[in-house]
mmCIF file of C-alpha atoms in Angstrom:
data_model
loop_
_atom_site.group_PDB
_atom_site.id
_atom_site.type_symbol
_atom_site.label_atom_id
_atom_site.label_comp_id
_atom_site.label_asym_id
_atom_site.label_seq_id
_atom_site.Cartn_x
_atom_site.Cartn_y
_atom_site.Cartn_z
ATOM 1 C CA MET A 17 0.000 0.000 0.000
ATOM 2 C CA LYS A 18 1.311 3.450 -0.900
ATOM 3 C CA ARG A 19 2.433 5.561 2.004
ATOM 4 C CA GLN A 20 0.028 8.343 0.948
ATOM 5 C CA ASN A 21 -2.887 5.948 1.489
ATOM 6 C CA VAL A 22 -1.437 4.752 4.786
ATOM 7 C CA ARG A 23 -1.027 8.349 5.957
ATOM 8 C CA THR A 24 -4.602 9.213 4.956
ATOM 9 C CA LEU A 25 -6.045 6.192 6.759
ATOM 10 C CA ALA A 26 -3.973 6.990 9.840
ATOM 11 C CA LEU A 27 -5.235 10.593 9.817
ATOM 12 C CA ILE A 28 -8.847 9.417 9.507
ATOM 13 C CA MET A 29 -8.419 7.026 12.435
ATOM 14 C CA CYS A 30 -6.698 9.675 14.549
ATOM 15 C CA THR A 31 -9.420 12.233 13.795
ATOM 16 C CA PHE A 32 -12.273 9.934 14.752
ATOM 17 C CA THR A 33 -10.417 8.812 17.864
ATOM 18 C CA TYR A 34 -9.865 12.461 18.773
ATOM 19 C CA LEU A 35 -13.584 13.138 18.270
ATOM 20 C CA LEU A 36 -14.538 10.243 20.535
ATOM 21 C CA VAL A 37 -12.145 11.411 23.249
ATOM 22 C CA GLY A 38 -13.461 14.982 22.985
ATOM 23 C CA ALA A 39 -17.076 13.824 23.168
ATOM 24 C CA ALA A 40 -16.363 11.774 26.280
ATOM 25 C CA VAL A 41 -14.580 14.665 28.017
ATOM 26 C CA PHE A 42 -17.278 17.239 27.175
ATOM 27 C CA ASP A 43 -19.961 14.809 28.309
ATOM 28 C CA ALA A 44 -18.230 14.403 31.661
ATOM 29 C CA LEU A 45 -17.650 18.136 32.122
ATOM 30 C CA GLU A 46 -20.858 19.714 30.796
ATOM 31 C CA SER A 47 -23.692 17.188 31.047
ATOM 32 C CA GLU A 48 -24.503 17.578 34.735
ATOM 33 C CA GLU A 49 -24.194 21.378 34.620
ATOM 34 C CA GLU A 50 -26.564 21.515 31.650
ATOM 35 C CA THR A 51 -29.171 19.407 33.450
ATOM 36 C CA ALA A 52 -28.948 21.519 36.598
ATOM 37 C CA GLU A 53 -29.207 24.781 34.604
ATOM 38 C CA ARG A 54 -32.278 23.536 32.773
ATOM 39 C CA ARG A 55 -33.983 22.656 36.042
ATOM 40 C CA ARG A 56 -33.230 26.111 37.456
ATOM 41 C CA LEU A 57 -34.649 27.834 34.371
ATOM 42 C CA GLU A 58 -37.812 25.710 34.380
ATOM 43 C CA ALA A 59 -38.345 26.523 38.041
ATOM 44 C CA LYS A 60 -37.828 30.235 37.298
ATOM 45 C CA SER A 61 -40.308 30.155 34.418
ATOM 46 C CA GLN A 62 -42.954 28.542 36.625
ATOM 47 C CA GLU A 63 -42.320 31.201 39.256
ATOM 48 C CA LEU A 64 -42.833 33.987 36.678
ATOM 49 C CA LYS A 65 -46.009 32.406 35.334
ATOM 50 C CA SER A 66 -47.559 32.180 38.786
ATOM 51 C CA LYS A 67 -46.293 35.612 39.889
ATOM 52 C CA TYR A 68 -47.653 37.513 36.871
ATOM 53 C CA ASN A 69 -50.522 35.147 36.094
ATOM 54 C CA LEU A 70 -49.239 34.303 32.597
ATOM 55 C CA SER A 71 -50.736 31.593 30.476
ATOM 56 C CA ALA A 72 -48.553 29.221 28.502
ATOM 57 C CA GLU A 73 -49.393 31.086 25.279
ATOM 58 C CA SER A 74 -48.545 34.488 26.758
ATOM 59 C CA TYR A 75 -45.296 33.178 28.182
ATOM 60 C CA ARG A 76 -44.209 31.770 24.793
ATOM 61 C CA GLU A 77 -44.999 35.113 23.164
ATOM 62 C CA LEU A 78 -42.962 36.946 25.801
ATOM 63 C CA GLU A 79 -40.109 34.516 25.222
ATOM 64 C CA TRP A 80 -40.179 35.173 21.476
ATOM 65 C CA VAL A 81 -40.079 38.953 22.003
ATOM 66 C CA VAL A 82 -37.106 38.682 24.367
ATOM 67 C CA LEU A 83 -35.142 36.559 21.906
ATOM 68 C CA LYS A 84 -35.855 38.954 19.050
ATOM 69 C CA LEU A 85 -34.797 41.942 21.142
ATOM 70 C CA LYS A 86 -31.447 40.459 22.111
ATOM 71 C CA PRO A 87 -29.446 41.623 19.031
ATOM 72 C CA HIS A 88 -30.871 45.148 19.363
ATOM 73 C CA LYS A 89 -29.723 45.534 22.947
ATOM 74 C CA ALA A 90 -26.239 46.327 21.631
ATOM 75 C CA GLY A 91 -27.565 49.179 19.482
ATOM 76 C CA VAL A 92 -27.905 49.481 15.730
ATOM 77 C CA GLN A 93 -26.130 46.599 13.999
ATOM 78 C CA TRP A 94 -26.482 47.458 10.323
ATOM 79 C CA LYS A 95 -24.913 50.892 10.028
ATOM 80 C CA PHE A 96 -21.506 51.001 8.341
ATOM 81 C CA ALA A 97 -19.453 50.076 11.437
ATOM 82 C CA GLY A 98 -21.738 47.181 12.339
ATOM 83 C CA SER A 99 -21.900 46.016 8.720
ATOM 84 C CA PHE A 100 -18.107 46.093 8.484
ATOM 85 C CA TYR A 101 -17.937 44.008 11.658
ATOM 86 C CA PHE A 102 -20.401 41.531 10.193
ATOM 87 C CA ALA A 103 -18.453 41.371 6.903
ATOM 88 C CA ILE A 104 -15.274 40.505 8.838
ATOM 89 C CA THR A 105 -17.042 37.647 10.598
ATOM 90 C CA VAL A 106 -18.311 36.353 7.239
ATOM 91 C CA ILE A 107 -15.143 36.271 5.127
ATOM 92 C CA THR A 108 -12.974 35.071 8.028
ATOM 93 C CA THR A 109 -15.543 32.333 8.829
ATOM 94 C CA ILE A 110 -15.746 33.456 12.478
ATOM 95 C CA GLY A 111 -19.531 33.679 12.345
ATOM 96 C CA TYR A 112 -20.479 34.814 15.841
ATOM 97 C CA GLY A 113 -24.186 34.733 15.088
ATOM 98 C CA HIS A 114 -24.766 38.019 16.963
ATOM 99 C CA ALA A 115 -26.340 39.449 13.797
ATOM 100 C CA ALA A 116 -27.751 37.853 10.672
ATOM 101 C CA PRO A 117 -29.474 39.150 7.529
ATOM 102 C CA SER A 118 -33.232 39.287 7.887
ATOM 103 C CA THR A 119 -34.213 40.148 4.304
ATOM 104 C CA ASP A 120 -34.096 37.725 1.379
ATOM 105 C CA GLY A 121 -31.868 40.094 -0.569
ATOM 106 C CA GLY A 122 -29.434 40.279 2.343
ATOM 107 C CA LYS A 123 -29.311 36.471 2.616
ATOM 108 C CA VAL A 124 -28.630 36.036 -1.117
ATOM 109 C CA PHE A 125 -25.889 38.678 -1.080
ATOM 110 C CA CYS A 126 -24.383 37.092 2.040
ATOM 111 C CA MET A 127 -24.020 33.738 0.269
ATOM 112 C CA VAL A 128 -22.466 35.275 -2.862
ATOM 113 C CA TYR A 129 -20.234 37.541 -0.754
ATOM 114 C CA ALA A 130 -18.995 34.602 1.317
ATOM 115 C CA LEU A 131 -18.471 32.430 -1.764
ATOM 116 C CA LEU A 132 -16.006 34.942 -3.187
ATOM 117 C CA GLY A 133 -14.647 36.429 0.024
ATOM 118 C CA ILE A 134 -13.688 33.265 1.932
ATOM 119 C CA PRO A 135 -11.215 31.903 -0.681
ATOM 120 C CA LEU A 136 -9.778 35.400 -1.170
ATOM 121 C CA THR A 137 -9.263 35.804 2.562
ATOM 122 C CA LEU A 138 -7.694 32.361 2.974
ATOM 123 C CA VAL A 139 -5.208 33.045 0.165
ATOM 124 C CA MET A 140 -4.415 36.483 1.590
ATOM 125 C CA PHE A 141 -3.715 35.178 5.094
ATOM 126 C CA GLN A 142 -1.659 32.296 3.691
ATOM 127 C CA SER A 143 0.439 34.693 1.615
ATOM 128 C CA LEU A 144 0.852 37.101 4.515
ATOM 129 C CA GLY A 145 1.886 34.249 6.778
ATOM 130 C CA GLU A 146 4.491 33.109 4.277
ATOM 131 C CA ARG A 147 5.933 36.639 4.005
ATOM 132 C CA ILE A 148 6.015 37.022 7.781
ATOM 133 C CA ASN A 149 7.823 33.709 8.184
ATOM 134 C CA THR A 150 10.380 34.720 5.547
ATOM 135 C CA PHE A 151 10.983 38.059 7.270
ATOM 136 C CA VAL A 152 11.304 36.461 10.713
ATOM 137 C CA ARG A 153 13.717 33.856 9.334
ATOM 138 C CA TYR A 154 15.850 36.628 7.827
ATOM 139 C CA LEU A 155 15.855 38.629 11.076
ATOM 140 C CA LEU A 156 16.771 35.584 13.142
ATOM 141 C CA HIS A 157 19.588 34.722 10.739
ATOM 142 C CA ARG A 158 20.973 38.252 11.004
ATOM 143 C CA ILE A 159 20.727 38.197 14.795
ATOM 144 C CA LYS A 160 22.621 34.909 14.969
ATOM 145 C CA LYS A 161 25.352 36.303 12.735
ATOM 146 C CA CYS A 162 25.614 39.489 14.806
ATOM 147 C CA LEU A 163 25.935 37.408 17.975
ATOM 148 C CA GLY A 164 28.778 35.463 16.391
ATOM 149 C CA MET A 165 27.100 32.079 16.661
ATOM 150 C CA ARG A 166 28.884 29.240 14.863
ATOM 151 C CA ARG A 167 25.688 28.039 13.183
ATOM 152 C CA ALA A 168 23.668 30.941 11.844
ATOM 153 C CA GLU A 169 21.143 28.753 10.022
ATOM 154 C CA VAL A 170 17.533 29.081 11.182
ATOM 155 C CA SER A 171 16.017 25.683 11.934
ATOM 156 C CA MET A 172 12.393 24.644 11.883
ATOM 157 C CA ALA A 173 12.482 24.352 15.682
ATOM 158 C CA ASN A 174 13.521 28.014 15.911
ATOM 159 C CA MET A 175 10.652 29.110 13.682
ATOM 160 C CA VAL A 176 8.065 26.988 15.487
ATOM 161 C CA THR A 177 9.200 28.336 18.863
ATOM 162 C CA ILE A 178 8.977 31.940 17.688
ATOM 163 C CA GLY A 179 5.584 31.326 16.076
ATOM 164 C CA PHE A 180 4.221 29.687 19.216
ATOM 165 C CA PHE A 181 5.277 32.534 21.503
ATOM 166 C CA SER A 182 3.963 35.073 18.978
ATOM 167 C CA CYS A 183 0.534 33.434 19.126
ATOM 168 C CA ILE A 184 0.557 33.371 22.943
ATOM 169 C CA SER A 185 1.602 37.026 23.092
ATOM 170 C CA THR A 186 -1.136 38.043 20.643
ATOM 171 C CA LEU A 187 -3.768 36.246 22.707
ATOM 172 C CA CYS A 188 -2.543 37.818 25.955
ATOM 173 C CA ILE A 189 -2.544 41.348 24.522
ATOM 174 C CA GLY A 190 -6.083 40.904 23.245
ATOM 175 C CA ALA A 191 -7.241 39.387 26.517
ATOM 176 C CA ALA A 192 -5.877 42.353 28.484
ATOM 177 C CA ALA A 193 -7.573 44.862 26.162
ATOM 178 C CA PHE A 194 -10.973 43.183 25.986
ATOM 179 C CA SER A 195 -11.072 42.493 29.718
ATOM 180 C CA TYR A 196 -10.659 46.254 30.208
ATOM 181 C CA TYR A 197 -13.230 47.375 27.622
ATOM 182 C CA GLU A 198 -15.836 44.638 28.107
ATOM 183 C CA HIS A 199 -15.396 44.176 31.889
ATOM 184 C CA TRP A 200 -14.755 40.477 31.463
ATOM 185 C CA SER A 201 -12.376 38.454 33.556
ATOM 186 C CA PHE A 202 -8.956 37.875 31.991
ATOM 187 C CA PHE A 203 -9.762 34.196 31.523
ATOM 188 C CA HIS A 204 -13.038 34.905 29.714
ATOM 189 C CA ALA A 205 -11.354 37.564 27.555
ATOM 190 C CA TYR A 206 -8.567 35.110 26.688
ATOM 191 C CA TYR A 207 -11.214 32.509 25.844
ATOM 192 C CA TYR A 208 -12.946 35.039 23.568
ATOM 193 C CA CYS A 209 -9.673 35.853 21.758
ATOM 194 C CA PHE A 210 -8.862 32.190 21.264
ATOM 195 C CA ILE A 211 -12.337 31.344 19.929
ATOM 196 C CA THR A 212 -12.197 34.374 17.623
ATOM 197 C CA LEU A 213 -8.698 33.949 16.194
ATOM 198 C CA THR A 214 -9.184 30.242 15.585
ATOM 199 C CA THR A 215 -12.396 31.228 13.695
ATOM 200 C CA ILE A 216 -14.551 28.965 15.855
ATOM 201 C CA GLY A 217 -16.828 31.854 16.783
ATOM 202 C CA PHE A 218 -19.361 30.373 19.208
ATOM 203 C CA GLY A 219 -20.946 33.762 19.872
ATOM 204 C CA ASP A 220 -21.274 33.287 23.631
ATOM 205 C CA TYR A 221 -18.796 36.167 24.047
ATOM 206 C CA VAL A 222 -18.911 38.922 21.425
ATOM 207 C CA ALA A 223 -17.127 42.250 21.630
ATOM 208 C CA LEU A 224 -18.703 45.615 20.749
ATOM 209 C CA GLN A 225 -22.123 44.561 22.031
ATOM 210 C CA LYS A 226 -22.375 46.729 25.150
ATOM 211 C CA ASP A 227 -23.431 50.342 25.614
ATOM 212 C CA GLU A 228 -23.868 50.870 21.866
ATOM 213 C CA ALA A 229 -20.124 50.648 21.408
ATOM 214 C CA LEU A 230 -20.389 50.437 17.624
ATOM 215 C CA GLN A 231 -21.693 54.034 17.541
ATOM 216 C CA ASN A 232 -20.184 55.603 20.654
ATOM 217 C CA LYS A 233 -16.631 54.192 20.895
ATOM 218 C CA PRO A 234 -14.874 54.575 17.523
ATOM 219 C CA GLN A 235 -11.399 54.014 18.998
ATOM 220 C CA TYR A 236 -12.476 50.734 20.542
ATOM 221 C CA VAL A 237 -14.179 49.719 17.289
ATOM 222 C CA ALA A 238 -11.007 50.444 15.279
ATOM 223 C CA PHE A 239 -8.887 48.517 17.782
ATOM 224 C CA SER A 240 -11.207 45.519 17.599
ATOM 225 C CA PHE A 241 -11.102 45.402 13.801
ATOM 226 C CA VAL A 242 -7.323 45.793 13.632
ATOM 227 C CA TYR A 243 -6.780 43.221 16.383
ATOM 228 C CA ILE A 244 -8.948 40.579 14.715
ATOM 229 C CA LEU A 245 -7.229 40.972 11.329
ATOM 230 C CA THR A 246 -3.725 41.165 12.823
ATOM 231 C CA GLY A 247 -4.343 38.209 15.118
ATOM 232 C CA LEU A 248 -5.645 36.120 12.240
ATOM 233 C CA THR A 249 -2.486 36.984 10.304
ATOM 234 C CA VAL A 250 -0.252 35.830 13.173
ATOM 235 C CA ILE A 251 -2.226 32.625 13.595
ATOM 236 C CA GLY A 252 -2.129 32.133 9.820
ATOM 237 C CA ALA A 253 1.661 32.487 9.821
ATOM 238 C CA PHE A 254 1.969 29.832 12.509
ATOM 239 C CA LEU A 255 -0.397 27.462 10.701
ATOM 240 C CA ASN A 256 1.449 28.111 7.451
ATOM 241 C CA LEU A 257 4.637 27.080 9.198
ATOM 242 C CA VAL A 258 3.325 23.953 10.908
ATOM 243 C CA VAL A 259 0.170 22.640 9.266
ATOM 244 C CA LEU A 260 0.740 23.319 5.582
ATOM 245 C CA ARG A 261 3.976 21.324 5.676
ATOM 246 C CA PHE A 262 1.944 18.225 6.480
ATOM 247 C CA MET A 263 -0.767 19.145 3.973
ATOM 248 C CA THR A 264 1.771 19.064 1.118
ATOM 249 C CA MET A 265 3.336 15.733 2.059
ATOM 250 C CA ASN A 266 1.006 13.698 -0.163
ATOM 251 C CA ALA A 267 1.715 15.936 -3.156
ATOM 252 C CA GLU A 268 5.451 15.652 -2.585
ATOM 253 C CA ASP A 269 5.240 11.871 -2.282
ATOM 254 C CA GLU A 270 3.236 11.656 -5.519
ATOM 255 C CA LYS A 271 5.836 13.768 -7.312
ATOM 256 C CA ARG A 272 8.690 11.689 -5.915
ATOM 257 C CA ASP A 273 6.998 8.442 -6.967
ATOM 258 C CA ALA A 274 6.462 9.791 -10.475
ATOM 259 C CA GLU A 275 10.132 10.751 -10.698
ATOM 260 C CA HIS A 276 11.202 7.313 -9.508
ATOM 261 C CA ARG A 277 8.960 5.592 -12.042
ATOM 262 C CA ALA A 278 10.352 7.735 -14.846
ATOM 263 C CA LEU A 279 13.923 7.065 -13.763
ATOM 264 C CA LEU A 280 13.354 3.324 -13.438
ATOM 265 C CA THR A 281 11.753 3.212 -16.886
ATOM 266 C CA ARG A 282 14.656 5.127 -18.397
ATOM 267 C CA ASN A 283 17.238 2.942 -16.686
ATOM 268 C CA GLY A 284 15.359 -0.185 -17.725
ATOM 269 C CA GLN A 285 15.521 0.922 -21.338
ATOM 270 C CA ALA A 286 19.219 1.662 -20.959
ATOM 271 C CA SER A 287 19.818 -1.803 -19.475
ATOM 272 C CA SER A 288 17.987 -3.487 -22.351
ATOM 273 C CA ILE A 289 20.064 -1.548 -24.874
ATOM 274 C CA HIS A 290 23.256 -2.519 -23.054
ATOM 275 C CA ALA A 291 22.193 -6.182 -22.998
ATOM 276 C CA ALA A 292 21.504 -6.094 -26.732
ATOM 277 C CA ASP A 293 24.889 -4.532 -27.375
ATOM 278 C CA THR A 294 26.551 -7.198 -25.231
ATOM 279 C CA THR A 295 24.914 -10.044 -27.168
ATOM 280 C CA THR A 296 26.126 -8.582 -30.460
ATOM 281 C CA ALA A 297 29.664 -8.304 -28.989
ATOM 282 C CA THR A 298 29.770 -4.602 -29.717
ATOM 283 C CA PRO A 299 31.352 -2.577 -26.905
ATOM 284 C CA ALA A 300 29.102 0.274 -25.825
ATOM 285 C CA PRO A 301 30.820 3.032 -23.889
ATOM 286 C CA VAL A 302 28.891 4.678 -21.130
ATOM 287 C CA ALA A 303 27.391 7.988 -22.242
ATOM 288 C CA VAL A 304 28.445 10.995 -20.232
ATOM 289 C CA GLY A 305 26.749 13.910 -21.922
ATOM 290 C CA GLY A 306 23.227 12.991 -20.812
ATOM 291 C CA GLY A 307 20.030 13.382 -22.761
ATOM 292 C CA GLY A 308 18.885 9.816 -22.022
ATOM 293 C CA GLY A 309 20.887 8.309 -24.915
ATOM 294 C CA GLY A 310 22.270 4.805 -25.270
ATOM 295 C CA GLY A 311 23.638 3.297 -22.112
ATOM 296 C CA GLY A 312 21.820 5.710 -19.818
ATOM 297 C CA GLY A 313 25.113 7.071 -18.465
ATOM 298 C CA PHE A 314 25.930 8.779 -15.253
ATOM 299 C CA ARG A 315 23.188 11.361 -15.609
ATOM 300 C CA ASN A 316 20.378 8.895 -14.886
ATOM 301 C CA VAL A 317 22.323 7.279 -12.078
ATOM 302 C CA TYR A 318 23.130 10.537 -10.360
ATOM 303 C CA ALA A 319 19.534 11.698 -10.792
ATOM 304 C CA GLU A 320 18.455 8.718 -8.687
ATOM 305 C CA VAL A 321 20.298 10.083 -5.694
ATOM 306 C CA LEU A 322 19.541 13.745 -6.218
ATOM 307 C CA HIS A 323 17.568 13.908 -2.979
ATOM 308 C CA PHE A 324 20.609 12.925 -0.912
ATOM 309 C CA GLN A 325 23.498 15.088 0.224
ATOM 310 C CA SER A 326 27.051 13.898 0.662
ATOM 311 C CA MET A 327 30.253 15.292 2.059
ATOM 312 C CA CYS A 328 32.197 12.968 -0.246
ATOM 313 C CA SER A 329 34.985 14.822 -2.054
ATOM 314 C CA CYS A 330 34.995 12.563 -5.100
ATOM 315 C CA LEU A 331 31.338 12.906 -6.087
ATOM 316 C CA TRP A 332 29.707 16.281 -6.364
ATOM 317 C CA TYR A 333 26.227 15.714 -4.975
ATOM 318 C CA LYS A 334 23.828 18.588 -4.644
ATOM 319 C CA SER A 335 20.475 18.901 -2.911
ATOM 320 C CA ARG A 336 17.270 18.005 -4.666
ATOM 321 C CA GLU A 337 16.132 21.587 -5.098
ATOM 322 C CA LYS A 338 19.423 22.743 -6.647
ATOM 323 C CA LEU A 339 19.643 19.780 -9.000
ATOM 324 C CA GLN A 340 16.233 20.537 -10.454
ATOM 325 C CA TYR A 341 17.754 23.638 -11.993
ATOM 326 C CA SER A 342 21.412 22.597 -12.424
ATOM 327 C CA ILE A 343 21.486 19.064 -13.826
ATOM 328 C CA PRO A 344 24.980 19.444 -15.395
ATOM 329 C CA MET A 345 26.442 20.050 -11.921
ATOM 330 C CA ILE A 346 25.770 16.475 -10.850
ATOM 331 C CA ILE A 347 28.604 15.126 -13.008
ATOM 332 C CA PRO A 348 31.677 14.147 -10.967
ATOM 333 C CA ARG A 349 34.688 16.349 -11.174
ATOM 334 C CA ASP A 350 36.849 13.433 -12.308
ATOM 335 C CA LEU A 351 34.244 12.040 -14.685
ATOM 336 C CA SER A 352 36.664 10.596 -17.219
ATOM 337 C CA THR A 353 38.229 8.380 -14.572
ATOM 338 C CA SER A 354 34.774 7.372 -13.303
ATOM 339 C CA ASP A 355 33.740 6.357 -16.817
ATOM 340 C CA THR A 356 36.886 4.263 -17.101
ATOM 341 C CA CYS A 357 36.030 2.483 -13.838
ATOM 342 C CA VAL A 358 32.499 1.726 -15.029
ATOM 343 C CA GLU A 359 33.730 0.330 -18.322
ATOM 344 C CA GLN A 360 36.324 -1.812 -16.540
ATOM 345 C CA SER A 361 33.679 -3.073 -14.142
ATOM 346 C CA HIS A 362 31.586 -4.293 -17.090
ATOM 347 C CA SER A 363 34.536 -5.943 -18.797
ATOM 348 C CA SER A 364 36.215 -7.493 -15.748
ATOM 349 C CA PRO A 365 34.997 -8.145 -12.203
ATOM 350 C CA GLY A 366 38.221 -6.881 -10.653
ATOM 351 C CA PRO A 367 38.330 -3.641 -8.681
ATOM 352 C CA CYS A 368 39.196 -0.402 -10.383
ATOM 353 C CA PRO A 369 42.815 0.571 -9.679
ATOM 354 C CA GLU A 370 43.188 3.568 -7.429
ATOM 355 C CA THR A 371 45.055 6.519 -8.813
ATOM 356 C CA PRO A 372 45.547 9.943 -7.272
ATOM 357 C CA SER A 373 42.859 11.243 -9.608
ATOM 358 C CA ASN A 374 40.157 8.740 -8.806
ATOM 359 C CA ARG A 375 40.867 7.920 -5.177
ATOM 360 C CA CYS A 376 38.196 8.894 -2.626
ATOM 361 C CA PHE A 377 39.721 10.762 0.316
ATOM 362 C CA CYS A 378 36.550 10.938 2.405
ATOM 363 C CA ASN A 379 36.740 7.350 3.573
ATOM 364 C CA ALA A 380 39.464 4.789 3.252
ATOM 365 C CA ARG A 381 36.995 1.904 3.406
ATOM 366 C CA ARG A 382 34.710 1.841 0.372
ATOM 367 C CA SER A 383 31.308 0.226 0.567
ATOM 368 C CA ALA A 384 28.278 -0.034 -1.657
ATOM 369 C CA ILE A 385 25.244 2.177 -1.576
ATOM 370 C CA SER A 386 22.781 0.119 0.394
ATOM 371 C CA SER A 387 19.420 0.480 2.117
ATOM 372 C CA VAL A 388 19.126 4.152 1.244
ATOM 373 C CA SER A 389 16.125 4.255 -1.058
ATOM 374 C CA THR A 390 13.877 1.772 -2.797
ATOM 375 C CA GLY A 391 14.690 3.495 -6.060
ATOM 376 C CA LEU A 392 18.428 2.762 -5.913
ATOM 377 C CA HIS A 393 18.291 -0.860 -6.997
ATOM 378 C CA SER A 394 18.993 0.219 -10.570
ATOM 379 C CA LEU A 395 22.563 1.070 -9.475
ATOM 380 C CA ALA A 396 23.312 -2.653 -9.557
ATOM 381 C CA ALA A 397 24.356 -2.379 -13.195
ATOM 382 C CA PHE A 398 27.086 0.117 -12.315
ATOM 383 C CA GLN A 399 29.441 -1.899 -10.140
ATOM 384 C CA GLY A 400 32.251 0.616 -10.438
ATOM 385 C CA LEU A 401 30.073 3.333 -9.015
ATOM 386 C CA ARG A 402 28.943 1.065 -6.195
ATOM 387 C CA LYS A 403 32.538 0.333 -5.212
ATOM 388 C CA ARG A 404 33.578 3.950 -5.587
ATOM 389 C CA ARG A 405 30.741 5.566 -3.594
ATOM 390 C CA SER A 406 31.046 5.562 0.195
ATOM 391 C CA SER A 407 28.016 4.381 2.069
ATOM 392 C CA VAL A 408 25.479 7.090 2.701
#
């Protein structure tokens, strides 16, 4: 089974297991409190009915009026400031539910607006996150160089650590501000920031819904809008750093498998040509120039190991990304001697004589390339290369 399928099945199993664990925990934490709260509310409703002599029909009508009045307690919701707030919650998929279109025209426009705005917003935050990560990586590299550190490279662990503390700092700043403006506890304000910036948006805590803040507190309104967009950008940068790497693994595996299949097909054709030449007793020199000609040559062989790196001084290996754009650089510096070794290995089983030009100085003991990749079995036809290359 392909590893992409195995990874997908493992993710499905982990997700459903995570859902079951979450359901069990929420059941244990919230079920009894919900039952007790419902009993208290039913007792209170009976008390109100008897106190004010309300019939069941009158009480249901009063209930309906109270529910309809709830959004209007915060003031006018559909002026420009309130509409801008609602538009933010739509295209960022926060969706508090504190306000909703009541007209058919508003509902139709909301669907069309979300259909175009959500992909645009996701791409924007992803691009912003990528730019922020690039800038932070550059700054960290410069700081390491200024401090005189021996290794100035920025690792993934460095970036994840910085992204994590950036997210925590953003949440804490928002919690401090909203606890001051909304008179919430710091914990509840932190909970609101987390639910908002992760775009969960339950709507149990919503900012700008007290004392007609949308009309009377423009500074607080501006801060809320800027904080939500900035916080989503920071969270997007962190997710771009951590989550998207795993999201692209299947695509990378598919590309790698396609490359391996192409290389194996090309090498198989080269082997068949070499076998035909051997049967006709016509010596066929190994091609060096590339282009997939007769004999395959070193180019196909070196392409098979282009995703490895080596400190070997006799073979000039480059990383996968560089080799995609600089194929000629994968040829060994002493290629003529390497070709001679390969030809001698086909003609006689004896080892290739070591000369100062073809000797490998990185390791005195030479061993074959083994157990590195499933795609390297086609190197079996090139015994000279196997003896020459130190074990990865």
